[in-house]
Short mmCIF file of C-alpha atoms in Angstrom, two decimals:
data_model
loop_
_atom_site.label_atom_id
_atom_site.label_comp_id
_atom_site.label_asym_id
_atom_site.label_seq_id
_atom_site.Cartn_x
_atom_site.Cartn_y
_atom_site.Cartn_z
CA MET A 1 12.98 -55.79 23.81
CA ALA A 2 13.37 -52.56 21.94
CA ASN A 3 16.15 -53.98 19.83
CA SER A 4 18.12 -51.79 17.44
CA PRO A 5 18.86 -53.00 13.90
CA SER A 6 22.18 -54.38 15.20
CA GLY A 7 20.25 -56.58 17.61
CA ASP A 8 21.33 -55.07 20.88
CA SER A 9 18.71 -53.71 23.24
CA VAL A 10 18.51 -50.35 24.98
CA LEU A 11 19.66 -52.12 28.12
CA ASP A 12 22.69 -53.67 26.37
CA ARG A 13 23.69 -50.19 25.26
CA LEU A 14 22.99 -48.66 28.63
CA VAL A 15 25.27 -51.18 30.35
CA ARG A 16 28.04 -50.56 27.81
CA ILE A 17 27.67 -46.81 28.37
CA LEU A 18 27.93 -47.13 32.16
CA ASP A 19 30.81 -49.58 31.70
CA ALA A 20 32.74 -47.00 29.65
CA PHE A 21 33.52 -45.01 32.79
CA ASP A 22 36.06 -46.12 35.36
CA ALA A 23 38.36 -44.63 37.99
CA GLY A 24 40.84 -43.57 35.29
CA THR A 25 38.12 -42.21 32.98
CA PRO A 26 35.49 -40.63 35.20
CA SER A 27 34.18 -38.28 32.48
CA LEU A 28 33.93 -38.37 28.67
CA THR A 29 32.58 -36.31 25.80
CA VAL A 30 29.49 -37.91 24.26
CA SER A 31 31.46 -38.74 21.09
CA ALA A 32 34.22 -40.44 23.05
CA LEU A 33 31.58 -42.24 25.09
CA ALA A 34 29.83 -43.46 21.92
CA ARG A 35 33.14 -44.85 20.61
CA ARG A 36 34.11 -46.50 23.89
CA ALA A 37 30.64 -48.00 24.35
CA ASP A 38 30.38 -49.03 20.68
CA VAL A 39 27.03 -47.26 20.29
CA PRO A 40 26.19 -45.30 17.09
CA ARG A 41 26.70 -41.57 17.69
CA ALA A 42 23.08 -40.54 17.11
CA SER A 43 21.78 -43.23 19.48
CA ALA A 44 24.40 -42.31 22.03
CA TYR A 45 23.28 -38.67 21.98
CA ARG A 46 19.63 -39.66 22.47
CA LEU A 47 20.41 -42.15 25.21
CA VAL A 48 22.72 -39.71 27.02
CA GLU A 49 19.98 -37.05 26.95
CA GLU A 50 17.61 -39.45 28.60
CA LEU A 51 20.20 -40.58 31.14
CA LEU A 52 20.91 -36.93 32.01
CA ARG A 53 17.20 -36.32 32.49
CA HIS A 54 17.03 -39.20 34.98
CA GLY A 55 20.22 -38.09 36.77
CA LEU A 56 21.97 -41.36 35.93
CA LEU A 57 24.55 -39.24 34.11
CA ALA A 58 25.56 -35.67 34.96
CA ARG A 59 27.18 -32.93 32.87
CA GLU A 60 30.64 -31.77 33.85
CA GLY A 61 31.96 -29.04 31.61
CA GLY A 62 31.66 -30.35 28.04
CA GLU A 63 31.68 -33.95 29.25
CA VAL A 64 29.36 -36.32 31.04
CA ARG A 65 29.99 -38.51 34.06
CA LEU A 66 28.04 -40.91 36.25
CA GLY A 67 25.29 -39.15 38.16
CA LEU A 68 24.67 -39.13 41.87
CA ARG A 69 21.21 -40.62 41.30
CA LEU A 70 22.82 -43.77 39.89
CA TRP A 71 25.03 -44.01 42.97
CA GLU A 72 21.98 -43.58 45.20
CA LEU A 73 19.89 -46.23 43.43
CA ALA A 74 22.76 -48.73 43.38
CA ASN A 75 23.80 -48.24 47.00
CA ARG A 76 20.75 -47.89 49.13
CA ALA A 77 19.54 -51.47 48.78
CA SER A 78 22.78 -53.11 47.80
CA SER A 79 23.44 -56.67 48.92
CA THR A 80 26.88 -55.42 50.00
CA LEU A 81 25.36 -52.87 52.37
CA ASP A 82 24.86 -55.20 55.32
CA LEU A 83 28.27 -56.77 54.88
CA ARG A 84 29.93 -53.37 54.62
CA ARG A 85 28.01 -51.94 57.58
CA VAL A 86 28.88 -54.88 59.82
CA ALA A 87 32.48 -55.06 58.59
CA MET A 88 33.36 -51.36 58.85
CA PRO A 89 33.96 -51.06 62.63
CA PHE A 90 36.11 -54.22 62.52
CA MET A 91 38.02 -52.88 59.53
CA GLU A 92 38.69 -49.68 61.46
CA ASP A 93 40.01 -51.76 64.37
CA VAL A 94 42.39 -53.65 62.06
CA ASN A 95 43.40 -50.37 60.42
CA GLN A 96 44.20 -48.87 63.84
CA VAL A 97 46.05 -51.90 65.17
CA VAL A 98 47.99 -53.04 62.10
CA ARG A 99 48.41 -49.53 60.68
CA GLN A 100 48.32 -50.61 57.04
CA ASN A 101 45.71 -50.43 54.26
CA THR A 102 42.79 -52.71 55.05
CA GLN A 103 40.32 -54.02 52.50
CA LEU A 104 37.18 -56.08 52.15
CA ALA A 105 36.45 -58.03 48.96
CA VAL A 106 34.22 -60.72 47.48
CA LEU A 107 34.51 -63.17 44.58
CA HIS A 108 32.35 -61.94 41.69
CA ASP A 109 32.32 -63.16 38.08
CA ASP A 110 35.60 -65.05 38.70
CA GLU A 111 37.40 -61.93 39.89
CA VAL A 112 38.08 -60.24 43.21
CA LEU A 113 35.75 -57.25 43.65
CA VAL A 114 36.91 -54.77 46.29
CA LEU A 115 33.94 -53.58 48.38
CA GLU A 116 35.74 -51.31 50.81
CA ARG A 117 39.19 -50.02 51.51
CA LEU A 118 40.53 -48.06 54.46
CA SER A 119 43.88 -46.46 53.80
CA ARG A 120 46.40 -44.96 56.16
CA PRO A 121 48.86 -42.17 55.57
CA GLY A 122 52.27 -43.85 55.34
CA SER A 123 50.88 -47.25 54.32
CA VAL A 124 52.73 -49.19 51.66
CA ALA A 125 51.54 -48.92 48.05
CA ASN A 126 48.33 -50.74 47.25
CA GLN A 127 46.58 -51.29 43.93
CA ALA A 128 43.11 -52.00 45.30
CA TYR A 129 40.33 -49.47 44.70
CA VAL A 130 36.75 -49.51 45.90
CA ALA A 131 34.60 -51.20 43.21
CA GLY A 132 37.81 -52.19 41.43
CA ARG A 133 38.53 -55.73 40.28
CA MET A 134 41.69 -57.75 40.81
CA PRO A 135 42.76 -61.13 39.43
CA VAL A 136 42.09 -64.15 41.65
CA HIS A 137 45.36 -65.94 40.89
CA LEU A 138 47.66 -63.01 41.68
CA THR A 139 46.23 -61.82 45.00
CA SER A 140 46.10 -63.28 48.49
CA MET A 141 42.44 -62.18 48.52
CA GLY A 142 41.67 -64.36 45.51
CA LEU A 143 43.48 -67.39 46.93
CA ALA A 144 41.71 -67.10 50.30
CA LEU A 145 38.31 -66.72 48.61
CA LEU A 146 39.01 -69.73 46.38
CA ALA A 147 40.32 -71.92 49.21
CA PHE A 148 37.12 -71.34 51.17
CA SER A 149 34.69 -71.64 48.23
CA PRO A 150 32.17 -74.48 48.15
CA ALA A 151 33.71 -77.42 46.21
CA PRO A 152 31.53 -77.00 43.06
CA ALA A 153 32.41 -73.29 42.83
CA LEU A 154 36.12 -74.06 43.18
CA GLU A 155 35.96 -76.81 40.53
CA GLY A 156 34.00 -74.51 38.20
CA TYR A 157 36.59 -71.78 38.60
CA LEU A 158 39.46 -74.21 37.91
CA GLU A 159 37.70 -75.52 34.80
CA ARG A 160 37.42 -71.99 33.43
CA HIS A 161 40.79 -70.64 34.60
CA GLY A 162 42.90 -73.71 35.41
CA GLU A 163 45.70 -72.93 33.00
CA ARG A 164 46.27 -69.37 34.18
CA MET A 165 45.99 -70.54 37.77
CA ARG A 166 48.50 -73.37 37.41
CA SER A 167 51.07 -71.19 35.66
CA ALA A 168 51.15 -68.93 38.74
CA HIS A 169 50.60 -71.76 41.24
CA PRO A 170 52.01 -75.08 39.96
CA ASP A 171 51.06 -76.85 43.16
CA LEU A 172 47.69 -75.16 43.59
CA ARG A 173 45.78 -77.97 45.35
CA ARG A 174 48.43 -78.25 48.02
CA GLU A 175 48.54 -74.45 48.33
CA LEU A 176 44.76 -74.23 48.81
CA ALA A 177 44.85 -77.07 51.37
CA HIS A 178 47.54 -75.16 53.25
CA ILE A 179 45.40 -71.99 53.24
CA ARG A 180 42.40 -73.94 54.56
CA ARG A 181 44.55 -75.47 57.31
CA THR A 182 46.22 -72.24 58.45
CA GLY A 183 43.16 -70.03 57.87
CA TYR A 184 44.95 -67.36 55.84
CA ALA A 185 46.61 -66.69 52.49
CA SER A 186 49.67 -64.53 51.91
CA LEU A 187 51.17 -63.54 48.57
CA GLU A 188 53.80 -61.11 47.43
CA GLY A 189 52.43 -58.07 45.63
CA PHE A 190 52.02 -58.72 41.92
CA ILE A 191 52.32 -55.12 40.79
CA ASP A 192 54.31 -53.71 43.66
CA THR A 193 56.79 -56.44 44.55
CA ASP A 194 57.81 -54.72 47.79
CA THR A 195 54.54 -55.63 49.47
CA THR A 196 52.84 -58.76 50.73
CA GLY A 197 49.08 -59.22 50.89
CA VAL A 198 47.60 -61.16 53.78
CA SER A 199 43.98 -62.34 53.62
CA VAL A 200 41.61 -64.11 55.95
CA PRO A 201 38.13 -65.31 54.94
CA VAL A 202 34.93 -64.08 56.60
CA LEU A 203 33.20 -67.46 56.99
CA ASP A 204 29.56 -68.46 57.07
CA ARG A 205 28.28 -71.25 59.30
CA ARG A 206 29.21 -73.89 56.73
CA GLY A 207 32.79 -72.65 56.66
CA HIS A 208 32.52 -71.00 53.24
CA ALA A 209 33.88 -67.51 52.52
CA LEU A 210 31.28 -64.74 52.43
CA ALA A 211 34.08 -62.25 51.85
CA VAL A 212 37.73 -61.75 52.56
CA LEU A 213 39.46 -59.28 54.86
CA ALA A 214 43.00 -58.27 53.87
CA VAL A 215 45.90 -56.01 54.71
CA VAL A 216 48.95 -55.16 52.65
CA VAL A 217 52.23 -55.11 54.61
CA PRO A 218 55.81 -54.35 53.54
CA ARG A 219 57.50 -57.46 52.10
CA GLY A 220 59.57 -59.40 54.63
CA SER A 221 57.91 -57.46 57.44
CA ASN A 222 57.53 -59.09 60.86
CA LEU A 223 53.99 -57.67 60.73
CA LEU A 224 52.70 -60.69 58.84
CA ARG A 225 51.95 -63.00 61.77
CA PRO A 226 50.46 -60.28 63.99
CA ALA A 227 48.38 -59.08 61.02
CA VAL A 228 46.96 -62.60 60.59
CA MET A 229 45.90 -62.63 64.24
CA ALA A 230 44.23 -59.23 63.94
CA LEU A 231 42.48 -60.23 60.68
CA ARG A 232 41.25 -63.56 62.10
CA THR A 233 39.88 -61.83 65.16
CA ALA A 234 38.13 -59.17 63.07
CA ALA A 235 36.83 -61.72 60.54
CA ARG A 236 35.20 -63.74 63.32
CA GLY A 237 33.59 -60.56 64.64
CA ILE A 238 32.15 -59.83 61.19
CA SER A 239 30.78 -63.39 60.86
CA ARG A 240 29.14 -63.07 64.25
CA GLY A 241 27.77 -59.63 63.36
CA LEU A 242 26.17 -61.19 60.27
CA GLY A 243 24.57 -63.89 62.39
CA GLU A 244 26.95 -66.57 61.08
CA ILE A 245 28.99 -68.58 63.55
CA PRO A 246 31.95 -69.97 61.66
CA PRO A 247 33.03 -73.51 62.55
CA ASP A 248 36.29 -73.76 64.50
CA MET B 1 13.21 -43.91 22.40
CA ALA B 2 11.65 -47.36 22.47
CA ASN B 3 8.49 -45.99 23.99
CA SER B 4 5.73 -48.30 25.16
CA PRO B 5 2.08 -47.57 24.30
CA SER B 6 1.82 -45.74 27.65
CA GLY B 7 4.57 -43.38 26.50
CA ASP B 8 7.27 -44.26 28.96
CA SER B 9 10.59 -45.50 27.70
CA VAL B 10 12.58 -48.57 28.69
CA LEU B 11 14.80 -46.26 30.68
CA ASP B 12 11.83 -44.70 32.53
CA ARG B 13 10.76 -48.20 33.52
CA LEU B 14 14.27 -49.26 34.41
CA VAL B 15 14.65 -46.31 36.79
CA ARG B 16 11.28 -47.04 38.41
CA ILE B 17 12.32 -50.68 38.84
CA LEU B 18 15.63 -49.78 40.50
CA ASP B 19 13.81 -47.16 42.58
CA ALA B 20 11.40 -49.81 43.91
CA PHE B 21 14.15 -51.25 46.13
CA ASP B 22 15.36 -49.55 49.27
CA ALA B 23 16.96 -50.40 52.62
CA GLY B 24 13.59 -51.58 53.97
CA THR B 25 12.73 -53.52 50.80
CA PRO B 26 15.96 -55.01 49.50
CA SER B 27 14.23 -57.85 47.61
CA LEU B 28 10.86 -58.33 45.88
CA THR B 29 8.99 -60.92 43.83
CA VAL B 30 8.69 -59.87 40.19
CA SER B 31 4.92 -59.33 40.63
CA ALA B 32 5.42 -57.09 43.65
CA LEU B 33 8.19 -55.28 41.79
CA ALA B 34 5.89 -54.72 38.78
CA ARG B 35 3.23 -53.22 41.08
CA ARG B 36 5.65 -51.03 43.00
CA ALA B 37 7.34 -49.81 39.81
CA ASP B 38 4.03 -49.37 38.00
CA VAL B 39 5.18 -51.48 35.04
CA PRO B 40 2.80 -53.97 33.35
CA ARG B 41 3.51 -57.51 34.57
CA ALA B 42 4.53 -58.94 31.20
CA SER B 43 6.95 -56.07 30.54
CA ALA B 44 8.30 -56.36 34.06
CA TYR B 45 9.06 -60.07 33.55
CA ARG B 46 10.88 -59.37 30.28
CA LEU B 47 12.83 -56.43 31.69
CA VAL B 48 13.76 -58.34 34.85
CA GLU B 49 15.06 -61.24 32.74
CA GLU B 50 17.29 -58.86 30.86
CA LEU B 51 18.45 -57.13 34.04
CA LEU B 52 19.30 -60.52 35.56
CA ARG B 53 21.31 -61.43 32.46
CA HIS B 54 23.35 -58.23 32.86
CA GLY B 55 23.81 -58.76 36.60
CA LEU B 56 22.01 -55.50 37.39
CA LEU B 57 19.51 -57.60 39.34
CA ALA B 58 20.22 -60.89 41.10
CA ARG B 59 17.93 -63.74 42.18
CA GLU B 60 17.54 -64.41 45.85
CA GLY B 61 15.21 -67.30 46.60
CA GLY B 62 11.98 -66.54 44.74
CA GLU B 63 12.71 -62.82 44.69
CA VAL B 64 15.07 -60.44 42.95
CA ARG B 65 17.34 -57.79 44.38
CA LEU B 66 19.89 -55.30 43.09
CA GLY B 67 22.92 -57.01 41.59
CA LEU B 68 26.55 -56.56 42.49
CA ARG B 69 27.29 -55.50 38.89
CA LEU B 70 25.05 -52.44 39.36
CA TRP B 71 26.95 -51.55 42.53
CA GLU B 72 30.24 -51.94 40.68
CA LEU B 73 29.22 -49.79 37.69
CA ALA B 74 27.79 -47.06 39.91
CA ASN B 75 30.69 -46.91 42.33
CA ARG B 76 33.90 -47.23 40.46
CA ALA B 77 33.73 -43.88 38.67
CA SER B 78 31.36 -42.09 40.99
CA SER B 79 31.78 -38.37 41.54
CA THR B 80 31.50 -39.13 45.24
CA LEU B 81 34.51 -41.44 45.16
CA ASP B 82 37.18 -38.76 45.52
CA LEU B 83 35.25 -36.96 48.22
CA ARG B 84 34.67 -40.20 50.11
CA ARG B 85 38.28 -41.37 49.72
CA VAL B 86 39.68 -38.06 50.96
CA ALA B 87 37.10 -37.72 53.74
CA MET B 88 37.32 -41.23 55.15
CA PRO B 89 40.54 -40.94 57.23
CA PHE B 90 39.28 -37.64 58.68
CA MET B 91 35.91 -39.21 59.44
CA GLU B 92 37.70 -42.02 61.27
CA ASP B 93 39.61 -39.44 63.30
CA VAL B 94 36.37 -37.69 64.31
CA ASN B 95 34.78 -41.04 65.05
CA GLN B 96 37.71 -41.98 67.33
CA VAL B 97 37.88 -38.63 69.09
CA VAL B 98 34.18 -37.76 69.49
CA ARG B 99 33.05 -41.40 69.82
CA GLN B 100 29.69 -40.83 68.17
CA ASN B 101 28.22 -41.65 64.74
CA THR B 102 29.92 -39.57 62.08
CA GLN B 103 28.48 -38.88 58.64
CA LEU B 104 29.24 -37.19 55.35
CA ALA B 105 26.44 -35.79 53.17
CA VAL B 106 25.74 -33.57 50.18
CA LEU B 107 22.78 -31.55 48.95
CA HIS B 108 21.13 -33.38 46.04
CA ASP B 109 17.73 -32.68 44.45
CA ASP B 110 16.81 -30.43 47.39
CA GLU B 111 17.46 -33.17 49.93
CA VAL B 112 20.35 -34.29 52.10
CA LEU B 113 21.97 -37.38 50.57
CA VAL B 114 24.14 -39.34 53.01
CA LEU B 115 27.35 -40.51 51.31
CA GLU B 116 29.04 -42.22 54.21
CA ARG B 117 28.43 -43.07 57.81
CA LEU B 118 30.74 -44.45 60.46
CA SER B 119 28.93 -45.80 63.47
CA ARG B 120 30.19 -46.71 66.89
CA PRO B 121 28.90 -49.32 69.29
CA GLY B 122 27.17 -47.38 72.06
CA SER B 123 26.49 -44.29 69.93
CA VAL B 124 23.15 -42.57 70.29
CA ALA B 125 20.37 -43.48 67.83
CA ASN B 126 20.76 -42.10 64.36
CA GLN B 127 18.41 -42.18 61.38
CA ALA B 128 21.00 -41.63 58.66
CA TYR B 129 21.80 -44.48 56.28
CA VAL B 130 24.34 -44.61 53.48
CA ALA B 131 22.61 -43.54 50.24
CA GLY B 132 19.60 -42.51 52.32
CA ARG B 133 17.92 -39.11 52.01
CA MET B 134 16.94 -36.76 54.81
CA PRO B 135 14.94 -33.51 54.75
CA VAL B 136 16.94 -30.28 54.57
CA HIS B 137 14.78 -28.32 56.98
CA LEU B 138 14.83 -30.86 59.80
CA THR B 139 18.54 -31.70 59.96
CA SER B 140 21.63 -29.79 61.01
CA MET B 141 23.25 -31.21 57.86
CA GLY B 142 20.61 -29.55 55.66
CA LEU B 143 20.90 -26.21 57.43
CA ALA B 144 24.70 -26.18 57.18
CA LEU B 145 24.57 -27.12 53.48
CA LEU B 146 21.98 -24.41 52.83
CA ALA B 147 23.82 -21.71 54.80
CA PHE B 148 26.95 -22.29 52.75
CA SER B 149 25.23 -22.65 49.35
CA PRO B 150 25.92 -20.11 46.60
CA ALA B 151 23.27 -17.34 46.82
CA PRO B 152 21.33 -18.41 43.66
CA ALA B 153 21.11 -22.01 44.92
CA LEU B 154 19.85 -20.85 48.31
CA GLU B 155 17.25 -18.54 46.74
CA GLY B 156 16.14 -21.32 44.38
CA TYR B 157 15.71 -23.70 47.29
CA LEU B 158 13.69 -21.14 49.27
CA GLU B 159 11.46 -20.47 46.28
CA ARG B 160 10.66 -24.16 45.99
CA HIS B 161 10.47 -25.00 49.71
CA GLY B 162 10.09 -21.68 51.52
CA GLU B 163 6.83 -22.51 53.22
CA ARG B 164 8.00 -25.80 54.72
CA MET B 165 11.27 -24.17 55.69
CA ARG B 166 9.66 -21.17 57.45
CA SER B 167 7.22 -23.36 59.39
CA ALA B 168 10.19 -25.10 61.02
CA HIS B 169 12.44 -22.02 61.07
CA PRO B 170 10.39 -18.79 61.36
CA ASP B 171 13.53 -16.71 61.49
CA LEU B 172 15.45 -18.61 58.85
CA ARG B 173 17.56 -15.78 57.38
CA ARG B 174 18.91 -14.88 60.80
CA GLU B 175 19.49 -18.57 61.57
CA LEU B 176 21.46 -19.08 58.35
CA ALA B 177 23.50 -15.92 59.02
CA HIS B 178 24.29 -17.26 62.49
CA ILE B 179 25.44 -20.59 61.00
CA ARG B 180 27.66 -18.75 58.51
CA ARG B 181 29.17 -16.65 61.31
CA THR B 182 29.81 -19.52 63.73
CA GLY B 183 30.74 -22.07 61.05
CA TYR B 184 28.40 -24.80 62.27
CA ALA B 185 24.74 -25.79 62.54
CA SER B 186 23.18 -27.71 65.40
CA LEU B 187 19.64 -29.02 65.61
CA GLU B 188 17.75 -31.35 67.90
CA GLY B 189 16.95 -34.72 66.37
CA PHE B 190 13.68 -34.64 64.45
CA ILE B 191 12.88 -38.31 64.81
CA ASP B 192 14.81 -39.12 67.94
CA THR B 193 14.36 -36.07 70.14
CA ASP B 194 17.05 -37.23 72.59
CA THR B 195 19.80 -36.38 70.15
CA THR B 196 21.35 -33.27 68.66
CA GLY B 197 22.98 -33.17 65.25
CA VAL B 198 26.04 -30.97 64.74
CA SER B 199 27.24 -30.18 61.21
CA VAL B 200 30.16 -28.32 59.72
CA PRO B 201 30.54 -27.61 55.99
CA VAL B 202 33.46 -28.88 53.91
CA LEU B 203 34.19 -25.67 52.00
CA ASP B 204 35.64 -25.02 48.59
CA ARG B 205 37.94 -22.08 47.89
CA ARG B 206 34.98 -19.73 47.36
CA GLY B 207 33.57 -20.64 50.76
CA HIS B 208 30.73 -22.79 49.43
CA ALA B 209 29.84 -26.18 50.87
CA LEU B 210 31.07 -29.18 48.87
CA ALA B 211 29.65 -31.44 51.53
CA VAL B 212 28.86 -31.49 55.22
CA LEU B 213 30.49 -33.44 58.03
CA ALA B 214 28.25 -34.24 61.00
CA VAL B 215 28.04 -36.08 64.29
CA VAL B 216 25.02 -36.93 66.39
CA VAL B 217 25.47 -36.39 70.14
CA PRO B 218 23.13 -36.94 73.10
CA ARG B 219 20.87 -33.92 73.63
CA GLY B 220 22.15 -31.48 76.20
CA SER B 221 25.55 -33.15 76.07
CA ASN B 222 28.64 -31.09 76.83
CA LEU B 223 30.11 -32.83 73.77
CA LEU B 224 28.62 -30.23 71.43
CA ARG B 225 31.37 -27.61 71.56
CA PRO B 226 34.24 -30.12 71.46
CA ALA B 227 32.49 -31.93 68.58
CA VAL B 228 32.34 -28.65 66.63
CA MET B 229 36.10 -28.19 67.06
CA ALA B 230 36.81 -31.75 65.92
CA LEU B 231 34.48 -31.37 62.92
CA ARG B 232 35.94 -28.03 61.87
CA THR B 233 39.46 -29.41 62.05
CA ALA B 234 38.51 -32.50 60.05
CA ALA B 235 36.49 -30.47 57.50
CA ARG B 236 39.50 -28.24 56.82
CA GLY B 237 41.63 -31.34 56.32
CA ILE B 238 39.15 -32.68 53.78
CA SER B 239 39.08 -29.35 51.89
CA ARG B 240 42.86 -29.34 51.78
CA GLY B 241 42.92 -32.98 50.67
CA LEU B 242 40.61 -32.04 47.78
CA GLY B 243 42.94 -29.22 46.77
CA GLU B 244 40.53 -26.55 48.04
CA ILE B 245 41.78 -24.02 50.56
CA PRO B 246 38.72 -22.63 52.32
CA PRO B 247 38.76 -18.92 53.14
CA ASP B 248 39.23 -18.08 56.83
#
C-alpha cells in the first residue's frame, strides 16, 4: 500500500526510521536520519513531520528522538508485560541474594532479546541492555534458551546458524544435552572475559523455555553454584506465577 | 502523505491501530481491530498483513496483538531509558524499606504517565500500571508534578483543565504552594479510598520536576511520614544519578 516509486511502503520507511535509533544514537538530525534509514530527504522530512505530530518522534534541540507516545503504545499491551510483571519481584530477590546484575531475556528472531535488567552498584561489567540483542552462540542465555526450545525450533535455528554455532561449540549437541540435564548454562563472557554468565530457563508446562533468567558473576567465582540455585528457585516461581507448572 | 479518500494517512491509521490495544485488550480479531480503530475492514486487513510482516503485530490464535519488534524499537532508544535505568536501584531501595508499591511517573499530554512500577506481595491495592495513564487532579503524582512544573507549563495546564482541577481542589494555589514548601504531595486514593498516595518530585537543577517517585500506603497509616523521608532520599539520589543537583 502507498508504495513509493522505489517500491517500499510508508510502513517500510517508518520501520527503518524507528530502527535508525538505538542506545548509542538516541537522537539524530533529520538529514542524518534520512541517510541512516535510507529514505530520500524530502520524504524523510514529510514523514518526520507527521511522526512528530503523532508524538511518535519528539524534537530535542535541532534533532529528533523517539517520542514518549511510541513508548506508551508499545508498552501498555506488550506481550512481555505479563512476563516482566511476574518476573520482577523474583528478579529483585535474585539481585538481593546473589548481588550481581540480573537479567531476563527471550529468544526472538534468532537472537537473545533482553527484556529486563536489574543492576547493582559494584557488579561486574555486563554488556546486556534492556531491549538490546545479544548473539545466541556467545551467551549462556542463548544456550539455555536453545537447549530448552521445542525440537523443531532448535533444528530450524541450527539449519540457519549451524556453522557459526559449531565454530564456537564444536560439540554442541552434547553441550545442549548437558544443559538440559543440569538445568542451567554457564559461559565465559564473550566481550568481557573476566565474567561468567549463568542462565536458567523459565519453563512452561511442556518443559520449553518461555524466557531465561541470568546473572553475570566474576570468572572463577565460587558464586556460580549458589547463583544457579537462586536462579532455579526464582525461575520456578516465575513459571508458577504465569500459571505454568514446569515438569521436574 | 498517502492519504486515503477519507483524508487520513497510513500513519494516522497505524497509530489508531496500535492505540486500539491496551492492558485490558491485549489481542483482537482483525475485524474487531478495524472497528475499534475506525479503519475500513479491507484497509485494516492489508495494513495488519504488513504490520505482521514487520513484526509490529504478532498472531495469537485467531487474533493479533502487539509484536515484540515494536517493543524493541520503542524501548531501546527511549528517552525514558536513562531515567528508568538511574531510578531503578533507588526504587528497589524504597520498595525494600517502605514495603509498598513504588512507582515512577512523568507528566505527558496533561496526564500522569507511569514509567515503572515495583509491586510487593501484600501491598495495598494500586491502580497504576506501567505505560498506563492517570488523571493529574486525582493523584498525588499529578499534584507533585504540577507543583514543581515551570510556571508557564503550570499556567497552560490550568488554562486547559482549570475547571476540573478546581472542582477537586477548590484552593489549588494554596495546595500547590504547600506541596512546594513541604516537598511532597499526598492524596487519598481516588479509586480505592482505603489508600493514600505519597509523591515526591525528582528535581532538575532549576528545581523543576523531571519525574515523580511515589508509594501507595494504607490510609491513615503511620507510614506516611517515613515514606516521605525514604522518597525524598531516593529522589535526590536519582537527580544526582542524572547529573542534576536539585536546589535545597
